[in-house]
GROMACS .gro file of C-alpha atoms in nm:
model
  158
    1MET     CA    1  -2.133   7.374  20.813
    2ASP     CA    2  -2.363   7.538  20.537
    3ARG     CA    3  -2.248   7.871  20.556
    4PHE     CA    4  -1.904   7.736  20.552
    5LEU     CA    5  -1.927   7.573  20.249
    6ALA     CA    6  -2.107   7.835  20.056
    7ARG     CA    7  -1.831   8.043  20.192
    8LEU     CA    8  -1.570   7.811  20.109
    9ILE     CA    9  -1.700   7.798  19.758
   10ASP     CA   10  -1.728   8.093  19.690
   11TYR     CA   11  -1.386   8.128  19.827
   12VAL     CA   12  -1.238   7.861  19.533
   13ILE     CA   13  -1.448   8.083  19.272
   14LEU     CA   14  -1.238   8.424  19.349
   15PHE     CA   15  -0.899   8.253  19.423
   16VAL     CA   16  -0.950   8.148  19.095
   17PHE     CA   17  -1.058   8.430  18.919
   18ASN     CA   18  -0.816   8.637  19.092
   19MET     CA   19  -0.513   8.478  19.035
   20LEU     CA   20  -0.637   8.416  18.613
   21VAL     CA   21  -0.772   8.744  18.579
   22ILE     CA   22  -0.583   8.998  18.836
   23GLY     CA   23  -0.279   8.834  18.874
   24PHE     CA   24  -0.174   8.715  18.523
   25LEU     CA   25  -0.326   8.950  18.323
   26LEU     CA   26  -0.351   9.285  18.527
   27ILE     CA   27  -0.020   9.207  18.728
   28SER     CA   28   0.226   9.030  18.514
   29VAL     CA   29   0.104   9.184  18.160
   30ILE     CA   30   0.026   9.559  18.159
   31MET     CA   31   0.218   9.631  18.465
   32GLY     CA   32   0.527   9.433  18.269
   33SER     CA   33   0.632   9.369  18.577
   34SER     CA   34   0.831   9.027  18.662
   35ALA     CA   35   0.650   8.965  19.003
   36GLY     CA   36   0.444   8.750  18.922
   37MET     CA   37   0.109   8.719  19.096
   38PHE     CA   38   0.242   8.729  19.464
   39GLY     CA   39   0.379   9.038  19.428
   40PHE     CA   40   0.749   8.959  19.467
   41GLY     CA   41   1.053   9.012  19.226
   42GLY     CA   42   1.114   9.333  19.039
   43GLY     CA   43   0.837   9.569  19.040
   44GLY     CA   44   0.697   9.390  19.350
   45PHE     CA   45   0.599   9.713  19.558
   46LEU     CA   46   0.388   9.830  19.257
   47SER     CA   47   0.221   9.577  19.190
   48GLY     CA   48   0.166   9.426  19.577
   49VAL     CA   49  -0.029   9.691  19.596
   50VAL     CA   50  -0.228   9.732  19.284
   51SER     CA   51  -0.312   9.346  19.359
   52SER     CA   52  -0.429   9.406  19.703
   53VAL     CA   53  -0.632   9.702  19.608
   54LEU     CA   54  -0.798   9.491  19.275
   55PHE     CA   55  -0.820   9.127  19.557
   56SER     CA   56  -0.963   9.329  19.826
   57ALA     CA   57  -1.228   9.583  19.562
   58VAL     CA   58  -1.324   9.232  19.422
   59TYR     CA   59  -1.402   8.997  19.701
   60LEU     CA   60  -1.632   9.294  19.824
   61GLY     CA   61  -1.780   9.356  19.529
   62TYR     CA   62  -1.864   9.049  19.497
   63PHE     CA   63  -2.003   8.880  19.855
   64ALA     CA   64  -2.232   9.240  19.821
   65TYR     CA   65  -2.314   9.265  19.434
   66LEU     CA   66  -2.438   8.896  19.460
   67GLU     CA   67  -2.636   8.952  19.834
   68SER     CA   68  -2.772   9.303  19.713
   69SER     CA   69  -2.890   9.213  19.428
   70ARG     CA   70  -3.005   8.840  19.458
   71GLY     CA   71  -2.977   8.756  19.821
   72GLN     CA   72  -2.752   8.531  19.731
   73THR     CA   73  -2.424   8.452  19.605
   74VAL     CA   74  -2.331   8.086  19.406
   75GLY     CA   75  -2.210   7.940  19.714
   76LYS     CA   76  -2.500   7.964  19.888
   77MET     CA   77  -2.723   7.929  19.591
   78LEU     CA   78  -2.560   7.645  19.590
   79MET     CA   79  -2.642   7.520  19.922
   80LYS     CA   80  -2.948   7.701  19.956
   81LEU     CA   81  -2.905   7.955  20.163
   82GLN     CA   82  -3.027   8.348  20.133
   83THR     CA   83  -2.884   8.649  20.329
   84ARG     CA   84  -3.194   8.831  20.412
   85GLY     CA   85  -3.193   9.186  20.523
   86PRO     CA   86  -3.407   9.378  20.860
   87GLY     CA   87  -3.746   9.374  20.694
   88GLY     CA   88  -3.701   8.963  20.506
   89GLY     CA   89  -3.638   9.120  20.197
   90LYS     CA   90  -3.268   9.164  20.040
   91PRO     CA   91  -2.995   9.295  20.212
   92THR     CA   92  -2.974   9.623  20.070
   93MET     CA   93  -2.631   9.763  19.850
   94GLU     CA   94  -2.534   9.937  20.209
   95GLN     CA   95  -2.677   9.678  20.372
   96ALA     CA   96  -2.413   9.381  20.212
   97VAL     CA   97  -2.091   9.574  20.248
   98ARG     CA   98  -2.158   9.612  20.591
   99ARG     CA   99  -2.170   9.240  20.619
  100ASN     CA  100  -1.894   9.162  20.427
  101ILE     CA  101  -1.684   9.507  20.493
  102TRP     CA  102  -1.413   9.227  20.682
  103VAL     CA  103  -1.295   9.086  20.360
  104ALA     CA  104  -1.155   9.347  20.233
  105LEU     CA  105  -0.934   9.340  20.504
  106GLY     CA  106  -0.660   9.235  20.244
  107ILE     CA  107  -0.569   9.605  20.132
  108LEU     CA  108  -0.399   9.542  20.413
  109GLY     CA  109  -0.177   9.455  20.213
  110VAL     CA  110  -0.008   9.772  20.095
  111ILE     CA  111   0.154   9.794  20.353
  112PRO     CA  112   0.527   9.709  20.285
  113PHE     CA  113   0.637   9.361  20.396
  114ILE     CA  114   0.412   9.251  20.668
  115GLY     CA  115   0.099   9.403  20.518
  116GLY     CA  116  -0.084   9.063  20.350
  117PHE     CA  117   0.032   8.885  20.676
  118ILE     CA  118  -0.130   9.113  20.921
  119GLY     CA  119  -0.445   9.128  20.669
  120GLY     CA  120  -0.430   8.734  20.620
  121LEU     CA  121  -0.450   8.803  21.018
  122ALA     CA  122  -0.714   9.022  21.064
  123GLN     CA  123  -0.903   8.768  20.851
  124LEU     CA  124  -0.882   8.526  20.987
  125ALA     CA  125  -0.989   8.717  21.371
  126ALA     CA  126  -1.331   8.772  21.223
  127MET     CA  127  -1.404   8.467  21.062
  128ILE     CA  128  -1.349   8.313  21.361
  129LEU     CA  129  -1.519   8.648  21.590
  130ILE     CA  130  -1.800   8.529  21.346
  131ALA     CA  131  -1.803   8.163  21.411
  132VAL     CA  132  -1.858   8.193  21.767
  133GLY     CA  133  -2.109   8.428  21.677
  134ILE     CA  134  -2.306   8.247  21.503
  135SER     CA  135  -2.260   7.891  21.757
  136GLY     CA  136  -2.370   8.135  22.047
  137ASP     CA  137  -2.643   8.269  21.889
  138THR     CA  138  -2.905   7.940  21.896
  139ALA     CA  139  -3.221   8.158  21.780
  140GLY     CA  140  -3.081   8.396  21.489
  141ARG     CA  141  -2.787   8.224  21.449
  142ARG     CA  142  -2.670   8.569  21.354
  143GLY     CA  143  -2.212   8.660  21.366
  144TRP     CA  144  -2.104   9.022  21.470
  145HIS     CA  145  -2.124   9.071  21.052
  146ASP     CA  146  -2.471   9.057  21.078
  147THR     CA  147  -2.490   9.290  21.334
  148PHE     CA  148  -2.287   9.518  21.209
  149ALA     CA  149  -2.565   9.550  20.917
  150GLY     CA  150  -2.867   9.629  21.113
  151GLY     CA  151  -2.977   9.326  21.175
  152THR     CA  152  -2.923   9.091  20.874
  153GLN     CA  153  -2.969   8.671  20.870
  154VAL     CA  154  -2.876   8.355  20.611
  155VAL     CA  155  -3.170   8.161  20.603
  156LYS     CA  156  -3.244   7.770  20.438
  157ILE     CA  157  -3.419   7.821  20.158
  158GLY     CA  158  -3.440   7.453  20.016
   0.00000   0.00000   0.00000
């Protein structure tokens, strides 16, 4: 439950940032699109492509940078959790990217009409598989993403 709450906190932070900074400033103001935050309206295709790429980059960058540099995202800090690499220290940037690559599935939003839906379903499937993996591994509490990253692990530190 702690890991779920940590991820939820991180997603709320990222959602607010993405909607305010990327959604409003970049898509609406800089691109001059009437598409707004969600890529609909005039110029919707271009703004949809740009927002999909930027949202994916921000999500992956947030998790990879914080986990590799601090071992914790803001959500993990609040829930007193830490991501550790195979040797027990902080994961490398490569391990953190591999561990969190699934959050960038939103990039599928570049596919016209159905890309956002497919990307959302792919992310949901990844989350479900992670939760099932964590529940099934009573000893290490690791999901497929931890194995894919080379053996990372989330531990309680407080």
